[in-house]
GROMACS .gro file of C-alpha atoms in nm:
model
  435
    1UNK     CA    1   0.000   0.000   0.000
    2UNK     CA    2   0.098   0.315  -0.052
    3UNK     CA    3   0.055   0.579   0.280
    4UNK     CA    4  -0.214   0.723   0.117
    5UNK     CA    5  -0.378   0.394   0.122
    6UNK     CA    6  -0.286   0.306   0.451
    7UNK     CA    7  -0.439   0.659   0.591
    8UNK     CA    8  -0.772   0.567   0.374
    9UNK     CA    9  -0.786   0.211   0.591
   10UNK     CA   10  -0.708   0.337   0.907
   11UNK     CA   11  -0.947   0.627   0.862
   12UNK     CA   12  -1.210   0.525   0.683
   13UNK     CA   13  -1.203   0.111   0.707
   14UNK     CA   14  -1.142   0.150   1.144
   15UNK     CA   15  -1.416   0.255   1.368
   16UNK     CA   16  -1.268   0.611   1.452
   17UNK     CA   17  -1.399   0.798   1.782
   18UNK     CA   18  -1.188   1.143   1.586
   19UNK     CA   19  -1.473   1.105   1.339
   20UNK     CA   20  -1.766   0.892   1.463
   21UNK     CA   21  -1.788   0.997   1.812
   22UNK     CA   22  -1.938   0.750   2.126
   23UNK     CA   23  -2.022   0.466   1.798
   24UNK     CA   24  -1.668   0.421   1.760
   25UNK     CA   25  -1.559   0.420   2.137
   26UNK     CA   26  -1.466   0.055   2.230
   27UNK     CA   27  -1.460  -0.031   2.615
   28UNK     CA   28  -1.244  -0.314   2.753
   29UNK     CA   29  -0.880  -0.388   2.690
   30UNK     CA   30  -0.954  -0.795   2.521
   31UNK     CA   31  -0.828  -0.647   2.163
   32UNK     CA   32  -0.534  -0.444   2.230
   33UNK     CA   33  -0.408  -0.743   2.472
   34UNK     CA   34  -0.441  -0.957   2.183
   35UNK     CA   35  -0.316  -0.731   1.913
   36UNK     CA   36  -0.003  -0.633   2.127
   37UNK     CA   37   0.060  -1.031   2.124
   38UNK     CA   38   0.014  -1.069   1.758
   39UNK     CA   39   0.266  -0.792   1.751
   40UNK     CA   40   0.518  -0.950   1.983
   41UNK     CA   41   0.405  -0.778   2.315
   42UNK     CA   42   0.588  -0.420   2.165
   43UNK     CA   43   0.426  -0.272   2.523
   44UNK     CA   44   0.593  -0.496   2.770
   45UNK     CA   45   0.935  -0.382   2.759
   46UNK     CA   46   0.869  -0.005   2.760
   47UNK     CA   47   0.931   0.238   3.090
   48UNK     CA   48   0.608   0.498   3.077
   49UNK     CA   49   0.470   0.722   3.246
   50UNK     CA   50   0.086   0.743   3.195
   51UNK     CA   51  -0.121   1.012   3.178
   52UNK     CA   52  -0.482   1.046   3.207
   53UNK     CA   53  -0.749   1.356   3.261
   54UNK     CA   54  -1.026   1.542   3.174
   55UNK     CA   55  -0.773   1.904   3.042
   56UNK     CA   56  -0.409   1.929   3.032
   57UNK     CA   57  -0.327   1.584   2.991
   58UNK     CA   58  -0.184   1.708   2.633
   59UNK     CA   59   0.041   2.001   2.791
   60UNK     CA   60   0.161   1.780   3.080
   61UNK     CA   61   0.240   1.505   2.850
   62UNK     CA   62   0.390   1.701   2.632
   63UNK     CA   63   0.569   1.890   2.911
   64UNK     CA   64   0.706   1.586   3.070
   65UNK     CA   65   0.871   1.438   2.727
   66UNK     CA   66   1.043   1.761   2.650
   67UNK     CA   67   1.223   1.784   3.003
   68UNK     CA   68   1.337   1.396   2.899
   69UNK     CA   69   1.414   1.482   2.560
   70UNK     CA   70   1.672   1.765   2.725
   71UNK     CA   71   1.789   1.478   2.959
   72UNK     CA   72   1.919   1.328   2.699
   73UNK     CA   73   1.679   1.011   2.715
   74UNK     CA   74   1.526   0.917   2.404
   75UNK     CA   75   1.158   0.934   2.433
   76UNK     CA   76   0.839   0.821   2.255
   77UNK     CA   77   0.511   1.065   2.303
   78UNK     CA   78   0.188   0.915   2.200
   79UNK     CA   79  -0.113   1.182   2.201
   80UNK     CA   80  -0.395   1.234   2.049
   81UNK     CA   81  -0.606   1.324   1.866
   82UNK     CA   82  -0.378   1.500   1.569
   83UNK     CA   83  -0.423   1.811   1.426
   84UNK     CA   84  -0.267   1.806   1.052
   85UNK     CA   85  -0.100   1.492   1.043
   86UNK     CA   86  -0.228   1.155   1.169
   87UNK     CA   87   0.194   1.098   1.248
   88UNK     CA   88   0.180   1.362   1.543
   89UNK     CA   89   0.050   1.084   1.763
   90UNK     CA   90   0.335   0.882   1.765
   91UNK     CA   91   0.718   1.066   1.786
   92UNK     CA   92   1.036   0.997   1.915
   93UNK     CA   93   1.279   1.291   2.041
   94UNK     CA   94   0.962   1.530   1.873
   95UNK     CA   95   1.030   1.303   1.510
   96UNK     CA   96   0.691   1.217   1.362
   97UNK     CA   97   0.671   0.903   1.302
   98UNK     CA   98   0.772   0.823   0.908
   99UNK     CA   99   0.551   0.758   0.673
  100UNK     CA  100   0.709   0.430   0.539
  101UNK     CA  101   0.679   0.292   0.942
  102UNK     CA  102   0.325   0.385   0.954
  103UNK     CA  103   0.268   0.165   0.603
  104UNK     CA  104   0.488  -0.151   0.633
  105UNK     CA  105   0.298  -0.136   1.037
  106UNK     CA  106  -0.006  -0.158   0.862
  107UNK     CA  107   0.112  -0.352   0.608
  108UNK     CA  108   0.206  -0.661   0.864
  109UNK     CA  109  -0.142  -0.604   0.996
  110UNK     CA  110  -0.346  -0.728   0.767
  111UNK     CA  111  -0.055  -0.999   0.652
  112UNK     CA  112  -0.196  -1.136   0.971
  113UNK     CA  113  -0.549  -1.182   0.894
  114UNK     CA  114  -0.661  -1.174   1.253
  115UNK     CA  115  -1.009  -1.240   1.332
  116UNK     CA  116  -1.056  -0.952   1.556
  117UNK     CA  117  -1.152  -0.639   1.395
  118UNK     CA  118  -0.973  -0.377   1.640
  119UNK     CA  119  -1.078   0.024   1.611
  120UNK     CA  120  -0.827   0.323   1.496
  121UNK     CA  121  -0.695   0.368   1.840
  122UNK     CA  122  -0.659   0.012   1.938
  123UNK     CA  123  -0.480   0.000   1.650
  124UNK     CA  124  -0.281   0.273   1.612
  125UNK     CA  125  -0.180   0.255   2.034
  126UNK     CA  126  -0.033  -0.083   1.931
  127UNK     CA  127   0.160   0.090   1.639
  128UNK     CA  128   0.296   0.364   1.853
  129UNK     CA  129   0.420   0.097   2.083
  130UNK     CA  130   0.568  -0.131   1.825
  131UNK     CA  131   0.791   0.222   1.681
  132UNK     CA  132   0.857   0.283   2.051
  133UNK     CA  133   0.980  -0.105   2.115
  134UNK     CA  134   1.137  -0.132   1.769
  135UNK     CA  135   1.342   0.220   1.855
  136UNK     CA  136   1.434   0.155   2.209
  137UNK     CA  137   1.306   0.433   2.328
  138UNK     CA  138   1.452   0.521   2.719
  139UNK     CA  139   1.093   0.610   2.752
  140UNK     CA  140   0.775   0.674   2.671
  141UNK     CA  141   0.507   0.920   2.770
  142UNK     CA  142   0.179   0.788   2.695
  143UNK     CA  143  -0.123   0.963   2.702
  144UNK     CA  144  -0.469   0.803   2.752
  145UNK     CA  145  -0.709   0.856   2.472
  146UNK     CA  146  -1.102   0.841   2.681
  147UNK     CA  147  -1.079   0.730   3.041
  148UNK     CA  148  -0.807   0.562   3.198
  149UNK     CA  149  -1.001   0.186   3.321
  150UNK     CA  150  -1.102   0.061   2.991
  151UNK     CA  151  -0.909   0.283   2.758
  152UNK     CA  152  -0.673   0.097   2.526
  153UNK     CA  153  -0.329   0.244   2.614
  154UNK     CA  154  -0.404   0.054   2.980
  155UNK     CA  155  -0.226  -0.248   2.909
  156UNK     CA  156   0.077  -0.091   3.015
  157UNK     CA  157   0.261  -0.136   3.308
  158UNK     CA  158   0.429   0.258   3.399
  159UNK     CA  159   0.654   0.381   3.667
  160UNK     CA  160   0.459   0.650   3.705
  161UNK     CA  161   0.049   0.740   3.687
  162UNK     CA  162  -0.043   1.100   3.600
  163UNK     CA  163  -0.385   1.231   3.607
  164UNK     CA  164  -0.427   1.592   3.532
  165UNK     CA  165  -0.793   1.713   3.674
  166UNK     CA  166  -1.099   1.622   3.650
  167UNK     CA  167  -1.424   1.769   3.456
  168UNK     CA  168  -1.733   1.691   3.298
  169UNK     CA  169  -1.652   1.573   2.951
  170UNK     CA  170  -1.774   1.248   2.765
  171UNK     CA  171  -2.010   1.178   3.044
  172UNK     CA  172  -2.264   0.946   2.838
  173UNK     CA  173  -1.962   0.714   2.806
  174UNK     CA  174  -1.781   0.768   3.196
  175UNK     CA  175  -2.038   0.855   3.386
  176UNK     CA  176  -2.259   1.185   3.510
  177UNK     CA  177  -2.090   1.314   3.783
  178UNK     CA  178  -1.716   1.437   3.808
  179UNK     CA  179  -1.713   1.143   4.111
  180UNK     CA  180  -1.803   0.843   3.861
  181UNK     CA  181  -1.531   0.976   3.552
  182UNK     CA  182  -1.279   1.023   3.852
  183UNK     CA  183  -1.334   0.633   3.913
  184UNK     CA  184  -1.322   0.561   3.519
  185UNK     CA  185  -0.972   0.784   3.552
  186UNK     CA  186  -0.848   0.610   3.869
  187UNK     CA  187  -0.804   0.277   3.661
  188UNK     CA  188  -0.505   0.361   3.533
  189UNK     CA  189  -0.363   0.388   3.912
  190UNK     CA  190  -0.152   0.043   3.942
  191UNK     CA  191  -0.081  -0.164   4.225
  192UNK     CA  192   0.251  -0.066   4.386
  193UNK     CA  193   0.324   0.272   4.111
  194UNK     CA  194   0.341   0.614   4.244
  195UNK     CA  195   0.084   0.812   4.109
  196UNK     CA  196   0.053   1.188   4.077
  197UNK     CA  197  -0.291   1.388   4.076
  198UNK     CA  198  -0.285   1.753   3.979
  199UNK     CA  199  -0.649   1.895   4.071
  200UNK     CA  200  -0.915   1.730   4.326
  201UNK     CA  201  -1.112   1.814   4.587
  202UNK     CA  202  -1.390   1.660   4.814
  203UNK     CA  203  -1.588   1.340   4.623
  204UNK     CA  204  -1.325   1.335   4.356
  205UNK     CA  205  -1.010   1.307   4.593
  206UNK     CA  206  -1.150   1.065   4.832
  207UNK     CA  207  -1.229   0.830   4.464
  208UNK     CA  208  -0.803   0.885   4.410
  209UNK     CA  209  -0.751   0.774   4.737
  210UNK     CA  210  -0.981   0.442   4.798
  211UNK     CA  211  -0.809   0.365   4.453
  212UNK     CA  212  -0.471   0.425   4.600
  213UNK     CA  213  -0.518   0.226   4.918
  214UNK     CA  214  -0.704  -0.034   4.741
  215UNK     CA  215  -0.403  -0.138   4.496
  216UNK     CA  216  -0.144  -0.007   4.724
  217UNK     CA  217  -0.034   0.264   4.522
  218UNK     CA  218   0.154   0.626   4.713
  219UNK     CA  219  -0.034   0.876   4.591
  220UNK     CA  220   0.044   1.287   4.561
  221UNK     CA  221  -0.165   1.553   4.501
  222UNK     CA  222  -0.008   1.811   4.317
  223UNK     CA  223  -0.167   2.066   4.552
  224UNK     CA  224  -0.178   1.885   4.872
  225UNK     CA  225  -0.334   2.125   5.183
  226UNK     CA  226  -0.297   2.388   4.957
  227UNK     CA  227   0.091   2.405   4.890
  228UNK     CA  228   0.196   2.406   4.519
  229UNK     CA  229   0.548   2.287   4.393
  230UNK     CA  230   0.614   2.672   4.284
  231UNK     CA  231   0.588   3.011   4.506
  232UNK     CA  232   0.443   3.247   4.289
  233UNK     CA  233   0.407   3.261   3.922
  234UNK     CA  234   0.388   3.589   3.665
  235UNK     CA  235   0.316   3.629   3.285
  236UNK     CA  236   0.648   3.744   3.035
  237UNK     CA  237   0.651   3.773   2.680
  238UNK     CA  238   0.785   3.438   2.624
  239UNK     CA  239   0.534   3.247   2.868
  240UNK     CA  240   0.537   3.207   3.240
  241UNK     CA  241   0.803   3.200   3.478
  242UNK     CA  242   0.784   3.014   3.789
  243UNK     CA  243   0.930   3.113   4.143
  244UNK     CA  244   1.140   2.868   4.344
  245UNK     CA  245   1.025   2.489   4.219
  246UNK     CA  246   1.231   2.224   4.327
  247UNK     CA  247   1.439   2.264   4.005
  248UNK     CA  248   1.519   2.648   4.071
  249UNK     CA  249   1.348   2.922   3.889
  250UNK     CA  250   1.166   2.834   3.586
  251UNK     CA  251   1.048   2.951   3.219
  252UNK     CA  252   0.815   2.772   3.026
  253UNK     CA  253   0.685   2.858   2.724
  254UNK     CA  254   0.323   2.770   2.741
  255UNK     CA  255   0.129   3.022   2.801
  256UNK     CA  256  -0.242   2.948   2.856
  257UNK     CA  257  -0.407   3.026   3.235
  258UNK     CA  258  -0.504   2.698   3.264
  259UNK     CA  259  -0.089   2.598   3.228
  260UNK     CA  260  -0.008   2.677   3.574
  261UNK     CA  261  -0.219   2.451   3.721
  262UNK     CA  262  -0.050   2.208   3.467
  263UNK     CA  263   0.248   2.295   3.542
  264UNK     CA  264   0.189   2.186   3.955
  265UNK     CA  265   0.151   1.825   3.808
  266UNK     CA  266   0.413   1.868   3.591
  267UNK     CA  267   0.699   1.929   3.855
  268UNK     CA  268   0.563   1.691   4.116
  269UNK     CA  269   0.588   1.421   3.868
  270UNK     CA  270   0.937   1.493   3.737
  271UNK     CA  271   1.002   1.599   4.164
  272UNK     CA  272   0.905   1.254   4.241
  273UNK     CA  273   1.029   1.065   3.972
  274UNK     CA  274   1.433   1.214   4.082
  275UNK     CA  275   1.382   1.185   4.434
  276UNK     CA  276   1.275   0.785   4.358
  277UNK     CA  277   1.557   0.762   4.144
  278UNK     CA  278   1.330   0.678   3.868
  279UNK     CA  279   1.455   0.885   3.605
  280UNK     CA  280   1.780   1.088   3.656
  281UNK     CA  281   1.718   1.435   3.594
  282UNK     CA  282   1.942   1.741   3.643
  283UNK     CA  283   1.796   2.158   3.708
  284UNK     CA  284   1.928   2.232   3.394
  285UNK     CA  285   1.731   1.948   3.176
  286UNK     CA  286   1.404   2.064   3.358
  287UNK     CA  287   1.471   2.431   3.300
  288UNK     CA  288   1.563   2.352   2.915
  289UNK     CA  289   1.236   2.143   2.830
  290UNK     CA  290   1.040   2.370   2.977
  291UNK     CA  291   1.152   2.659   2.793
  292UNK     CA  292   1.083   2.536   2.427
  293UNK     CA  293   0.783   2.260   2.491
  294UNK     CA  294   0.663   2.339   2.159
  295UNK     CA  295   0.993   2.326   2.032
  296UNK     CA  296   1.091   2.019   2.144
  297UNK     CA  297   0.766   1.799   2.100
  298UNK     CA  298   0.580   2.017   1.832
  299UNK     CA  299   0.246   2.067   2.088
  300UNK     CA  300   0.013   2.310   1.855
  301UNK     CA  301  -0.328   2.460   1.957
  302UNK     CA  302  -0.260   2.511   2.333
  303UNK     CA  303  -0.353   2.909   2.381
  304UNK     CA  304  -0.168   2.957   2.050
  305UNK     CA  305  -0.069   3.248   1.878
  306UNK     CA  306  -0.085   3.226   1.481
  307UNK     CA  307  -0.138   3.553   1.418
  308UNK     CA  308  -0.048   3.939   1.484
  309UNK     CA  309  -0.266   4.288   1.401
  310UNK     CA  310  -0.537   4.146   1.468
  311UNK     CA  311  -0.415   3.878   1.692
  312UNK     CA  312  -0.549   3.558   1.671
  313UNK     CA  313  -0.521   3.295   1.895
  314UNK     CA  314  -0.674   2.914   1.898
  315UNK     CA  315  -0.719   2.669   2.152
  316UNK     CA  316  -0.794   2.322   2.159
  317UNK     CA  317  -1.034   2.351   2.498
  318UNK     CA  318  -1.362   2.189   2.423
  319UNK     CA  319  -1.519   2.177   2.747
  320UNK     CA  320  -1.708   2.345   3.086
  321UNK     CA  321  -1.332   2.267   3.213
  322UNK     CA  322  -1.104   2.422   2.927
  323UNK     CA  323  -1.348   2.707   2.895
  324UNK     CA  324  -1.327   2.822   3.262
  325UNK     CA  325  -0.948   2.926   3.197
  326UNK     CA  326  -1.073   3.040   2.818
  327UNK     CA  327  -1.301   3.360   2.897
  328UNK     CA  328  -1.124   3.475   3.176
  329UNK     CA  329  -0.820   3.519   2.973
  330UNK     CA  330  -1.008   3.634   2.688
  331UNK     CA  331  -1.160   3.913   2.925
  332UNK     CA  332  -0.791   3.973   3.034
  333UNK     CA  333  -0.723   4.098   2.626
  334UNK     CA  334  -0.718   4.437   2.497
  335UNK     CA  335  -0.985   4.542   2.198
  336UNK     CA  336  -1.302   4.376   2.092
  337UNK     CA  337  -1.344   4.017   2.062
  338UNK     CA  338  -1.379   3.855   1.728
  339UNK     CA  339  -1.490   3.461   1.845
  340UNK     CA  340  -1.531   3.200   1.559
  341UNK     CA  341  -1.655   2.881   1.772
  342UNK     CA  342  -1.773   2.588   1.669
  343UNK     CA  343  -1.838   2.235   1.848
  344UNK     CA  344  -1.952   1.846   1.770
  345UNK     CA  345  -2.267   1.721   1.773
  346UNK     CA  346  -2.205   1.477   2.060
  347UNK     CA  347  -2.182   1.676   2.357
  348UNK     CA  348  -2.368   1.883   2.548
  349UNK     CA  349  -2.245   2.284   2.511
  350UNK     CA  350  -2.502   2.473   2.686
  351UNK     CA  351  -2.237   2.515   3.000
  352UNK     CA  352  -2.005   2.604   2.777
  353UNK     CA  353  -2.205   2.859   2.593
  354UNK     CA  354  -2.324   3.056   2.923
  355UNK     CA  355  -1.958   3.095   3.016
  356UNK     CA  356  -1.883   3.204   2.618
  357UNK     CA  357  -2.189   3.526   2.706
  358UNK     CA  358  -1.964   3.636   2.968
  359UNK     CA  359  -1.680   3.747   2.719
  360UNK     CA  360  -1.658   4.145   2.726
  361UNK     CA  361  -1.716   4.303   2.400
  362UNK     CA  362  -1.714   3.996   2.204
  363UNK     CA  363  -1.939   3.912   1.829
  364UNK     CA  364  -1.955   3.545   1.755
  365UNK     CA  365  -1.883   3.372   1.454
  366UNK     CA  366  -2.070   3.036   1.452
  367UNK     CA  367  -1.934   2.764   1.226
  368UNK     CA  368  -1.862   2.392   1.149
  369UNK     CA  369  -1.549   2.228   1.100
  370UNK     CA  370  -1.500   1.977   0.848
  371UNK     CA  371  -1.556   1.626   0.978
  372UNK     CA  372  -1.888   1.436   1.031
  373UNK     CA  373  -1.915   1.508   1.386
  374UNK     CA  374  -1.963   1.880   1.410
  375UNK     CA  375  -2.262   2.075   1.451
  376UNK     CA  376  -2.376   2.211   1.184
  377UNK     CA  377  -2.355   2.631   1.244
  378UNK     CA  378  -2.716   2.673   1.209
  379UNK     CA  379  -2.775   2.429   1.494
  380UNK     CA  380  -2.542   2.584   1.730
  381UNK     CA  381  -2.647   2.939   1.632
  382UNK     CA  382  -2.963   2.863   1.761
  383UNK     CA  383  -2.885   2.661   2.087
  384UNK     CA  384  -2.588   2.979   2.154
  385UNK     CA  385  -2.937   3.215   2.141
  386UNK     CA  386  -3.073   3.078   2.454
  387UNK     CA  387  -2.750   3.176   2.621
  388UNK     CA  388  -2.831   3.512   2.500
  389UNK     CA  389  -2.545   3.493   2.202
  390UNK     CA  390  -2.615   3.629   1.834
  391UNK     CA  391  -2.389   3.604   1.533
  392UNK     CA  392  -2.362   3.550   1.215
  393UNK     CA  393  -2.320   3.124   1.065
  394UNK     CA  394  -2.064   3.030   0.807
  395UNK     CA  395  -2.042   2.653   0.646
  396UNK     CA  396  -1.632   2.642   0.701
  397UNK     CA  397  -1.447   2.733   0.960
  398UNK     CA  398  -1.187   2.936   0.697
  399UNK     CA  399  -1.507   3.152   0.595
  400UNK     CA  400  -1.608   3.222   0.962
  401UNK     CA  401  -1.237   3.313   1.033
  402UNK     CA  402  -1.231   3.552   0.694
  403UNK     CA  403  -1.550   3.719   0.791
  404UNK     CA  404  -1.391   3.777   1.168
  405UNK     CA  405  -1.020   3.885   0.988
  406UNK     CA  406  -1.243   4.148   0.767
  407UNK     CA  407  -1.443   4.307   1.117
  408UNK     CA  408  -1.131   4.294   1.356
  409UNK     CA  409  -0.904   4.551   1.417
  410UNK     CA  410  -0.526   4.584   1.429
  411UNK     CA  411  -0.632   4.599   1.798
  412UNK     CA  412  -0.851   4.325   1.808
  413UNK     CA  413  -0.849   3.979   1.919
  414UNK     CA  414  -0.970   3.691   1.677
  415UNK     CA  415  -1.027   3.393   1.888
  416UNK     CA  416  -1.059   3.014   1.709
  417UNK     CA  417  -1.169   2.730   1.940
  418UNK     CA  418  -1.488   2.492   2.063
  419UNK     CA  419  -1.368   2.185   1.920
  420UNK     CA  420  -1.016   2.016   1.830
  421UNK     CA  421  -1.154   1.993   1.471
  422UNK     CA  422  -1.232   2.399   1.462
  423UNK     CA  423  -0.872   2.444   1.551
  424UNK     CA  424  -0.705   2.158   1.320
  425UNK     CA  425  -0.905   2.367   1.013
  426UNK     CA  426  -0.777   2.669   1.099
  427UNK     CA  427  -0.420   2.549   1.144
  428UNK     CA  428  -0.480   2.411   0.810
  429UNK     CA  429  -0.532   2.759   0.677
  430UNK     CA  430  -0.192   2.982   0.843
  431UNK     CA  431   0.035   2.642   0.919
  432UNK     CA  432   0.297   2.568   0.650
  433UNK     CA  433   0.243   2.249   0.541
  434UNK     CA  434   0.542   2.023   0.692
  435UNK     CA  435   0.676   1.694   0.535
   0.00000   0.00000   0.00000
């Protein structure tokens, strides 16, 4: 096959949660256990740390393999879901995955003419694992795709369990309170493996810790009584700097409000993963992964900047959770707001819409990105009116953003975001194409 080919079957020939939503989702680990034995057991041998959440398990992931990468360790980063280019789930030292690896994996796939019939991300976690295994990658961050209990990428066995926070988000497939998807995101807390939780509180940290003394796992919270792993934080041009973490003074260059909450996880981990001897890591290998995440690991769509006079930022923060940092810092920008928003048809937006009304001196652009899932503009225009919001629709998300680019000012603020796929669209519009 060529790799066009091989992107038609896994895209179009796989059940696909990027495209189909819940229909695609596939609980239970049976078929990735198998598959990783067709393949050899690729996921066996690898040292991981695994990270689960409702928001910022991308940053923190992405965060924790940079600071390796600068170690000097040579480290696989699964994520999903991609943006451009289906290869920016799997990389080594930030290297997409080729496009020859991605075919001749395939390729032995079907040679095998296994009766199961796994989905895209059963699939494709076995491939990153296989590229990982095949590599010999030092190791791997992985990051969990829905859930943590039943999600494929739990077959492994880390050194370390991450979870990031916890919001509502995919609840008719984890559960309808933030106490039932904590319990769905517990699973991937193992028996004996330090784990690290960034954000709980009440119902949600006593879930973390029956889970913890269940399996016998030592468990930190990232903000335990109140103490963070930093003393202060402020805003620079470059990103944020951090006061006095256990690796010294700190710049980072992600720059979102929701990153310093992120970034609390993001020390304790690497904090306890040196003081446990873990992984050997030095001030100045934290201090030069955190300065050029981006850089290092090629994380897009995280508060991003793609544009200047009018600005215009995207990011990738779909939910009640992502949106809570979203409008505040919105509010926080200079000049009228210029918001082209659009969302799929599988969740439930109304929270997020009755935050979006709160944005100062905003108009709204309501549009649909292109895959199956979204909603069309239409739709959402007229659910976004009982929150009190009125704009104009557009069919594409690059004729929503035009409109926006032809109102703004040089003073302005254009603002692209709602759903992963309204971001990948316009990234597919300003983003040199990369080989």
């Amino acid at each position: 096959m060529t790799y066009k080919d091989t992107i038609d079957f896994l895209f179009s020939q796989l059940a696909m949660y990027q495209q189909q939503g819940p229909s695609a989702y596939k609980p239970g680990l049976g078929t990735t256990l198998a598959l990783d034995r067709a393949f050899g057991n690729p996921s066996e041998g690898l040292r991981v740390i695994h990270v689960a959440g409702t928001n910022g398990k991308g940053s923190t992931s992405h965060s924790l393999a940079s600071v390796f990468q600068a170690a000097g360790l040579k480290t696989g980063l699964f994520t999903s879901p991609h943006l451009l280019d289906f290869r920016e789930r799997i990389r080594i030292d930030g290297r997409m995955i080729p496009e020859e690896a991605v075919t001749e994996f395939v390729d032995r796939y079907k040679a095998m003419m296994l009766e199961m019939r796994p989905s895209f991300f059963e699939l494709t976690t076995i491939m990153a694992f296989d590229w990982f295994a095949r590599n010999g990658v030092d190791v791997a961050v992985v990051e969990v795709g829905l859930g943590g209990r039943l999600d494929s990428t739990n077959i492994v066995n880390p050194v370390m369990s991450v979870i990031t926070n916890i919001s509502l988000d995919h609840t008719a497939l984890l559960g309808s309170t933030p106490e039932q998807i904590a319990g769905e995101k517990a699973g991937i807390i193992k028996a004996s493996v330090p784990a690290v939780v960034g954000e709980a509180e009440d119902g949600v940290k006593e879930v973390f810790l029956c889970k913890a003394k269940e399996v016998g796992a030592p468990l930190v919270f990232a903000s335990d009584d109140g103490r963070l792993p930093y003393s202060g934080y402020e805003y620079t041009e470059n990103g944020i700097l951090y006061f006095a973490t256990p690796f010294g003074d700190l710049s980072c260059d992600l720059s979102g409000s929701c990153q310093p909450a992120n970034m609390a996880t993001v020390l304790t981990t690497l904090d306890l993963l040196r003081r446990g001897g873990l992984i050997e890591l030095s001030d100045a290998a934290v201090a030069e992964g955190l300065a050029d995440v981006a850089g290092h690991t090629g994380l897009m769509g995280r508060w991003m900047t793609v544009g200047s006079a009018p600005r215009v930022i995207c990011d990738t923060g779909h939910n009640i959770g992502g949106w809570e940092y979203i409008v505040p810092r919105l509010n926080s920008m200079p000049g009228k707001k210029k918001i082209v928003v659009g969302f799929v048809n599988d969740k439930d937006i109304r929270a997020v819409l009755g935050l979006a009304a709160t944005i100062s001196e905003a108009t709204f652009y309501f549009t649909r990105a292109s895959v199956d899932r979204a909603l069309p503009a239409d739709q959402l225009a007229m659910i976004a009116a009982e929150s009190g919001l009125s704009g104009n629709s557009y069919p594409t998300v690059e004729a929503a953003f035009m409109a926006a680019k032809k109102d703004a000012g040089a003073d302005d603020t254009i603002f692209v975001g709602g759903s992963t796929f309204v971001v990948a669209d316009l990234l597919a519009l300003v983003t040199p194409a990369k080989g």
